[in-house]
């Protein structure tokens, strides 16, 4: 039994919701074993992440990064590629925008500097994804293996570059200097004061625009048709005249560019300098978001907000409940990945049988 036996609404909404509830049910059991009330904990989490305006601002701030990493993984999945390298591509993308800002932030105005820095992030991210795409398309090296290795290479490279070249003289902090004010992304609390002092910035709006562009390109353009045809059946796509190698390489570069843009939110919108390990696992969370969101723009948006809420709400919950450590929410994220990825068809047989019984 698989998803092909189910109507679209069931695969798009019912199965992800059932998988999500299953993950949260297991998480509730763990919280109970830790000596806390799952219902009370859930109330604290929802209030801190959604109902509180400042908490909602933080939730959407985290979601902006996750939308880009989710899109990065999703566009590759449309071509049948499992890009696990968004973490490394985001890391290198942060280096791209940092080099642009360190070079030009004292001489250019913000309206020109910010787009150039974003372009630097996208170009560096795309360049980092090019080689795994080329190796998959021309040499048959599986993109899962190469992108995993490229994550390790990116981490080592960034460690070397930051420690050897970017730390200002006389300082010990493993980070670049602070960028000029002109490069700081405008915050949304300027037009929505109710959000309070949150780092939510215009990159969230850019992420929403990226979702719309992704939806239009994938489902309303010739290239999007070629992309999906490649993902569904490469042999049929080849006989239809589609260049499989070209599609794979271009798709991986777009995927890398989107991952690179994920660095914009945290580096230009919050810290205003490049530091070690700034992606903080956002590239890997993008895999869960793409799987749970079914590679659809609406699904990616909702999944990103969910993971943002888990981080924001989980942080406040761990402060109020000493028995619940912050690592609990990494565990919950892992459960969601498990149920929505590896066990995504767990409820398909039961749901299909239920629907057939109703039809009789």
Short mmCIF file of C-alpha atoms in Angstrom, two decimals:
data_model
loop_
_atom_site.label_atom_id
_atom_site.label_comp_id
_atom_site.label_asym_id
_atom_site.label_seq_id
_atom_site.Cartn_x
_atom_site.Cartn_y
_atom_site.Cartn_z
CA UNK A 1 0.00 0.00 0.00
CA UNK A 2 1.36 3.42 -0.89
CA UNK A 3 0.22 7.00 -1.38
CA UNK A 4 -0.81 6.32 -4.99
CA UNK A 5 -3.91 4.50 -3.69
CA UNK A 6 -5.10 7.60 -1.81
CA UNK A 7 -6.79 10.79 -3.05
CA UNK A 8 -4.68 13.94 -3.20
CA UNK A 9 -6.27 15.55 -0.14
CA UNK A 10 -5.36 12.49 1.94
CA UNK A 11 -1.68 12.48 0.90
CA UNK A 12 -1.37 16.27 1.10
CA UNK A 13 -3.11 16.87 4.46
CA UNK A 14 -4.35 13.76 6.26
CA UNK A 15 -1.14 11.72 6.24
CA UNK A 16 1.18 14.62 7.28
CA UNK A 17 -1.21 15.55 10.11
CA UNK A 18 -1.42 11.96 11.33
CA UNK A 19 2.37 11.66 11.24
CA UNK A 20 2.74 14.97 13.07
CA UNK A 21 0.26 13.98 15.78
CA UNK A 22 2.07 10.66 16.20
CA UNK A 23 5.39 12.46 16.73
CA UNK A 24 3.80 14.86 19.22
CA UNK A 25 2.13 11.97 21.04
CA UNK A 26 5.47 10.24 21.53
CA UNK A 27 6.97 13.57 22.62
CA UNK A 28 4.12 13.98 25.14
CA UNK A 29 4.99 10.58 26.57
CA UNK A 30 8.61 11.62 26.98
CA UNK A 31 7.60 14.86 28.72
CA UNK A 32 5.37 12.83 31.06
CA UNK A 33 8.29 10.51 31.88
CA UNK A 34 10.37 13.61 32.66
CA UNK A 35 7.86 14.42 35.39
CA UNK A 36 5.95 17.25 33.71
CA UNK A 37 2.39 17.59 32.44
CA UNK A 38 2.23 17.31 28.62
CA UNK A 39 -0.94 19.45 28.47
CA UNK A 40 0.53 22.23 30.60
CA UNK A 41 3.80 22.08 28.64
CA UNK A 42 1.94 22.30 25.33
CA UNK A 43 0.05 25.36 26.62
CA UNK A 44 3.31 27.08 27.61
CA UNK A 45 4.86 26.24 24.23
CA UNK A 46 1.91 27.58 22.20
CA UNK A 47 1.68 30.74 24.28
CA UNK A 48 5.42 31.43 23.99
CA UNK A 49 5.65 30.69 20.27
CA UNK A 50 2.34 31.88 18.79
CA UNK A 51 0.02 33.76 21.15
CA UNK A 52 2.67 36.11 22.54
CA UNK A 53 3.36 38.74 19.80
CA UNK A 54 7.08 38.96 20.57
CA UNK A 55 7.33 35.17 20.65
CA UNK A 56 5.51 35.03 17.31
CA UNK A 57 8.11 37.43 15.92
CA UNK A 58 10.90 35.04 16.92
CA UNK A 59 8.95 32.09 15.48
CA UNK A 60 8.64 33.82 12.10
CA UNK A 61 12.31 34.86 12.28
CA UNK A 62 13.37 31.22 12.56
CA UNK A 63 10.79 30.25 9.91
CA UNK A 64 12.35 32.64 7.36
CA UNK A 65 15.60 30.65 7.42
CA UNK A 66 13.77 27.33 7.32
CA UNK A 67 11.70 28.40 4.29
CA UNK A 68 14.88 28.89 2.26
CA UNK A 69 16.47 25.61 3.38
CA UNK A 70 13.15 23.81 2.84
CA UNK A 71 12.95 25.24 -0.67
CA UNK A 72 16.55 24.20 -1.28
CA UNK A 73 15.78 20.56 -0.48
CA UNK A 74 12.38 20.65 -2.20
CA UNK A 75 13.57 21.89 -5.60
CA UNK A 76 16.18 19.12 -5.65
CA UNK A 77 13.53 16.54 -4.70
CA UNK A 78 11.41 17.65 -7.66
CA UNK A 79 14.25 16.36 -9.88
CA UNK A 80 14.59 13.14 -7.90
CA UNK A 81 17.69 14.39 -6.06
CA UNK A 82 18.13 14.14 -2.28
CA UNK A 83 20.31 17.13 -1.46
CA UNK A 84 21.59 16.65 2.08
CA UNK A 85 24.15 19.41 1.58
CA UNK A 86 22.00 22.47 2.30
CA UNK A 87 23.81 22.89 5.63
CA UNK A 88 27.19 23.25 3.92
CA UNK A 89 25.77 25.37 1.08
CA UNK A 90 24.21 27.74 3.61
CA UNK A 91 27.54 27.90 5.46
CA UNK A 92 29.47 28.81 2.30
CA UNK A 93 26.70 31.23 1.27
CA UNK A 94 27.32 33.08 4.53
CA UNK A 95 30.96 33.40 3.52
CA UNK A 96 29.91 34.85 0.15
CA UNK A 97 27.82 37.64 1.62
CA UNK A 98 30.42 38.30 4.30
CA UNK A 99 33.19 38.83 1.74
CA UNK A 100 30.99 41.29 -0.17
CA UNK A 101 30.16 43.23 3.00
CA UNK A 102 33.71 43.31 4.34
CA UNK A 103 34.85 44.65 0.98
CA UNK A 104 32.12 47.19 0.24
CA UNK A 105 30.20 48.09 3.40
CA UNK A 106 32.21 51.28 3.96
CA UNK A 107 31.71 52.62 0.45
CA UNK A 108 28.23 51.65 -0.80
CA UNK A 109 24.74 52.69 0.36
CA UNK A 110 22.42 50.08 1.81
CA UNK A 111 20.04 49.94 -1.17
CA UNK A 112 22.94 48.70 -3.33
CA UNK A 113 24.96 46.85 -0.70
CA UNK A 114 22.19 44.54 0.52
CA UNK A 115 21.25 43.13 -2.94
CA UNK A 116 24.94 42.63 -3.76
CA UNK A 117 25.48 40.72 -0.51
CA UNK A 118 22.44 38.54 -1.23
CA UNK A 119 23.82 37.87 -4.70
CA UNK A 120 27.12 36.88 -3.12
CA UNK A 121 25.34 34.41 -0.82
CA UNK A 122 23.40 32.87 -3.72
CA UNK A 123 26.47 32.61 -5.98
CA UNK A 124 28.65 30.98 -3.32
CA UNK A 125 25.85 28.55 -2.38
CA UNK A 126 25.28 27.64 -6.03
CA UNK A 127 29.01 27.18 -6.67
CA UNK A 128 29.29 24.86 -3.66
CA UNK A 129 26.42 22.72 -5.01
CA UNK A 130 27.76 22.65 -8.58
CA UNK A 131 30.36 19.92 -8.09
CA UNK A 132 27.99 17.38 -6.43
CA UNK A 133 25.52 18.09 -9.25
CA UNK A 134 28.23 17.65 -11.88
CA UNK A 135 29.49 14.41 -10.32
CA UNK A 136 25.93 13.03 -10.21
CA UNK A 137 25.14 14.05 -13.79
CA UNK A 138 28.44 13.20 -15.50
CA UNK A 139 30.13 10.58 -13.32
CA UNK A 140 27.24 8.82 -11.60
CA UNK A 141 28.39 9.71 -8.07
CA UNK A 142 25.32 9.67 -5.86
CA UNK A 143 24.41 13.17 -4.70
CA UNK A 144 23.54 11.94 -1.19
CA UNK A 145 27.11 10.75 -0.61
CA UNK A 146 28.82 13.75 -2.19
CA UNK A 147 26.67 16.35 -0.42
CA UNK A 148 27.31 14.68 2.96
CA UNK A 149 31.04 14.87 2.31
CA UNK A 150 30.72 18.46 1.14
CA UNK A 151 29.09 19.37 4.46
CA UNK A 152 32.20 18.20 6.29
CA UNK A 153 34.47 19.98 3.81
CA UNK A 154 32.46 23.20 4.20
CA UNK A 155 32.73 23.05 7.99
CA UNK A 156 36.50 22.55 7.84
CA UNK A 157 36.95 25.24 5.19
CA UNK A 158 34.91 27.79 7.12
CA UNK A 159 36.81 27.03 10.30
CA UNK A 160 40.10 27.66 8.47
CA UNK A 161 38.92 30.84 6.72
CA UNK A 162 37.35 32.44 9.81
CA UNK A 163 40.20 31.59 12.18
CA UNK A 164 42.98 32.44 9.71
CA UNK A 165 41.64 35.49 7.89
CA UNK A 166 38.44 36.99 9.30
CA UNK A 167 39.10 37.45 13.02
CA UNK A 168 40.04 41.12 13.59
CA UNK A 169 43.52 41.72 14.96
CA UNK A 170 43.70 41.58 18.75
CA UNK A 171 40.41 39.67 19.21
CA UNK A 172 39.85 36.07 20.28
CA UNK A 173 36.19 35.62 19.27
CA UNK A 174 35.98 33.29 16.24
CA UNK A 175 33.98 35.73 14.13
CA UNK A 176 34.44 38.46 11.55
CA UNK A 177 34.15 42.14 12.42
CA UNK A 178 30.69 43.66 12.72
CA UNK A 179 29.32 44.91 9.40
CA UNK A 180 28.45 48.57 8.85
CA UNK A 181 24.91 49.65 9.75
CA UNK A 182 24.06 50.13 6.05
CA UNK A 183 24.08 46.35 5.55
CA UNK A 184 21.68 45.54 8.40
CA UNK A 185 18.33 44.29 7.13
CA UNK A 186 15.35 46.49 8.14
CA UNK A 187 13.32 44.95 10.95
CA UNK A 188 9.57 44.48 10.64
CA UNK A 189 8.91 45.85 14.15
CA UNK A 190 9.35 49.29 12.57
CA UNK A 191 5.95 48.88 10.89
CA UNK A 192 4.57 46.40 13.46
CA UNK A 193 5.62 47.70 16.92
CA UNK A 194 3.52 44.99 18.60
CA UNK A 195 6.28 42.49 17.69
CA UNK A 196 8.59 44.10 20.23
CA UNK A 197 12.37 43.73 20.08
CA UNK A 198 12.49 40.71 17.79
CA UNK A 199 15.04 40.14 15.00
CA UNK A 200 12.24 39.49 12.48
CA UNK A 201 13.27 41.35 9.33
CA UNK A 202 12.46 41.73 5.65
CA UNK A 203 14.03 38.37 4.84
CA UNK A 204 10.72 36.83 5.97
CA UNK A 205 8.99 38.80 3.22
CA UNK A 206 11.67 37.68 0.75
CA UNK A 207 11.09 34.09 1.85
CA UNK A 208 7.36 34.43 1.07
CA UNK A 209 8.24 35.84 -2.36
CA UNK A 210 10.60 32.89 -2.91
CA UNK A 211 7.74 30.49 -2.10
CA UNK A 212 5.54 32.12 -4.74
CA UNK A 213 8.33 32.08 -7.35
CA UNK A 214 9.04 28.42 -6.56
CA UNK A 215 5.37 27.50 -7.02
CA UNK A 216 5.08 29.37 -10.32
CA UNK A 217 8.35 28.06 -11.76
CA UNK A 218 7.82 24.41 -10.78
CA UNK A 219 4.15 24.12 -11.84
CA UNK A 220 3.67 26.83 -14.47
CA UNK A 221 6.80 26.87 -16.65
CA UNK A 222 8.38 24.61 -19.26
CA UNK A 223 11.51 24.24 -17.15
CA UNK A 224 9.40 23.22 -14.17
CA UNK A 225 7.74 20.53 -16.31
CA UNK A 226 11.17 19.25 -17.35
CA UNK A 227 12.25 19.29 -13.69
CA UNK A 228 9.28 17.22 -12.54
CA UNK A 229 9.51 14.87 -15.52
CA UNK A 230 13.16 14.19 -14.65
CA UNK A 231 12.18 13.42 -11.10
CA UNK A 232 9.34 11.08 -12.06
CA UNK A 233 11.11 9.05 -14.74
CA UNK A 234 14.54 9.93 -16.13
CA UNK A 235 14.32 7.42 -18.99
CA UNK A 236 10.97 8.78 -20.20
CA UNK A 237 12.23 12.35 -19.79
CA UNK A 238 15.33 11.50 -21.85
CA UNK A 239 13.27 10.06 -24.69
CA UNK A 240 11.08 13.17 -24.55
CA UNK A 241 14.15 15.25 -25.41
CA UNK A 242 15.01 16.56 -21.95
CA UNK A 243 18.73 16.85 -21.12
CA UNK A 244 18.96 14.96 -17.83
CA UNK A 245 22.55 16.04 -17.09
CA UNK A 246 21.79 19.72 -17.67
CA UNK A 247 18.62 19.54 -15.56
CA UNK A 248 20.47 17.88 -12.65
CA UNK A 249 23.33 20.37 -12.65
CA UNK A 250 21.09 23.43 -12.95
CA UNK A 251 18.73 22.11 -10.27
CA UNK A 252 21.57 21.50 -7.84
CA UNK A 253 22.91 25.02 -8.43
CA UNK A 254 19.45 26.52 -7.78
CA UNK A 255 19.17 24.36 -4.68
CA UNK A 256 22.56 25.61 -3.49
CA UNK A 257 21.63 29.23 -4.22
CA UNK A 258 18.48 28.93 -2.09
CA UNK A 259 20.51 27.39 0.74
CA UNK A 260 23.01 30.23 0.43
CA UNK A 261 20.20 32.78 0.73
CA UNK A 262 19.18 31.13 4.01
CA UNK A 263 22.30 32.71 5.52
CA UNK A 264 20.98 36.21 4.83
CA UNK A 265 18.38 36.09 7.63
CA UNK A 266 20.69 35.14 10.47
CA UNK A 267 23.90 36.93 9.37
CA UNK A 268 22.54 40.19 7.92
CA UNK A 269 19.31 40.25 9.90
CA UNK A 270 20.46 39.29 13.39
CA UNK A 271 24.14 38.84 14.30
CA UNK A 272 25.58 41.28 11.70
CA UNK A 273 28.81 39.31 11.60
CA UNK A 274 29.91 35.84 10.48
CA UNK A 275 30.70 33.36 13.23
CA UNK A 276 31.48 29.67 13.46
CA UNK A 277 28.57 27.23 13.15
CA UNK A 278 25.97 29.93 12.47
CA UNK A 279 23.70 27.60 10.38
CA UNK A 280 23.01 25.65 13.62
CA UNK A 281 21.46 22.72 11.76
CA UNK A 282 19.02 24.78 9.66
CA UNK A 283 20.11 22.92 6.52
CA UNK A 284 19.20 19.57 8.04
CA UNK A 285 15.86 20.91 9.32
CA UNK A 286 15.17 21.85 5.69
CA UNK A 287 15.05 18.13 4.87
CA UNK A 288 12.26 17.60 7.39
CA UNK A 289 10.42 20.67 6.14
CA UNK A 290 10.55 19.48 2.52
CA UNK A 291 9.35 16.00 3.47
CA UNK A 292 6.58 17.20 5.75
CA UNK A 293 5.51 19.99 3.39
CA UNK A 294 5.32 17.57 0.43
CA UNK A 295 7.50 20.00 -1.59
CA UNK A 296 4.48 22.33 -1.91
CA UNK A 297 4.79 26.07 -1.14
CA UNK A 298 1.95 26.07 1.40
CA UNK A 299 3.25 22.92 3.05
CA UNK A 300 6.78 24.35 3.25
CA UNK A 301 5.46 27.57 4.83
CA UNK A 302 3.41 25.74 7.47
CA UNK A 303 6.20 23.28 8.24
CA UNK A 304 8.71 26.12 8.61
CA UNK A 305 6.45 27.94 11.05
CA UNK A 306 5.95 24.71 13.00
CA UNK A 307 9.70 24.17 13.39
CA UNK A 308 10.18 27.84 14.24
CA UNK A 309 7.51 27.50 16.94
CA UNK A 310 9.19 24.39 18.34
CA UNK A 311 12.47 26.27 18.72
CA UNK A 312 10.98 29.44 20.19
CA UNK A 313 8.39 27.71 22.37
CA UNK A 314 10.86 25.03 23.41
CA UNK A 315 13.36 27.63 24.59
CA UNK A 316 10.79 29.31 26.84
CA UNK A 317 9.45 25.97 28.04
CA UNK A 318 12.91 24.79 29.08
CA UNK A 319 13.29 28.02 31.10
CA UNK A 320 9.99 27.47 32.93
CA UNK A 321 10.30 23.71 33.35
CA UNK A 322 13.70 22.71 34.66
CA UNK A 323 12.97 19.01 34.04
CA UNK A 324 12.65 19.62 30.29
CA UNK A 325 16.09 20.37 28.80
CA UNK A 326 16.43 22.23 25.46
CA UNK A 327 17.70 19.01 23.89
CA UNK A 328 14.18 17.61 24.23
CA UNK A 329 13.11 19.69 21.24
CA UNK A 330 15.92 18.38 19.08
CA UNK A 331 14.51 14.97 19.98
CA UNK A 332 11.01 16.13 18.94
CA UNK A 333 12.39 17.43 15.63
CA UNK A 334 13.96 14.00 15.10
CA UNK A 335 10.60 12.34 15.80
CA UNK A 336 8.90 14.55 13.22
CA UNK A 337 11.57 13.66 10.65
CA UNK A 338 11.15 9.97 11.51
CA UNK A 339 7.35 9.93 11.19
CA UNK A 340 7.13 12.31 8.20
CA UNK A 341 10.11 10.87 6.33
CA UNK A 342 11.04 7.27 7.03
CA UNK A 343 7.52 6.29 8.16
CA UNK A 344 5.43 8.58 5.97
CA UNK A 345 3.22 5.71 4.72
CA UNK A 346 2.57 4.27 8.19
CA UNK A 347 -1.13 5.19 8.14
CA UNK A 348 -1.70 4.79 4.38
CA UNK A 349 -3.14 1.21 4.54
CA UNK A 350 -5.57 2.07 7.36
CA UNK A 351 -6.65 5.33 5.70
CA UNK A 352 -7.13 3.63 2.33
CA UNK A 353 -9.22 0.84 3.91
CA UNK A 354 -11.35 3.41 5.74
CA UNK A 355 -12.03 5.36 2.53
CA UNK A 356 -12.93 2.20 0.57
CA UNK A 357 -15.34 1.13 3.32
CA UNK A 358 -17.11 4.49 3.08
CA UNK A 359 -17.42 4.18 -0.72
CA UNK A 360 -19.31 0.86 -0.44
#
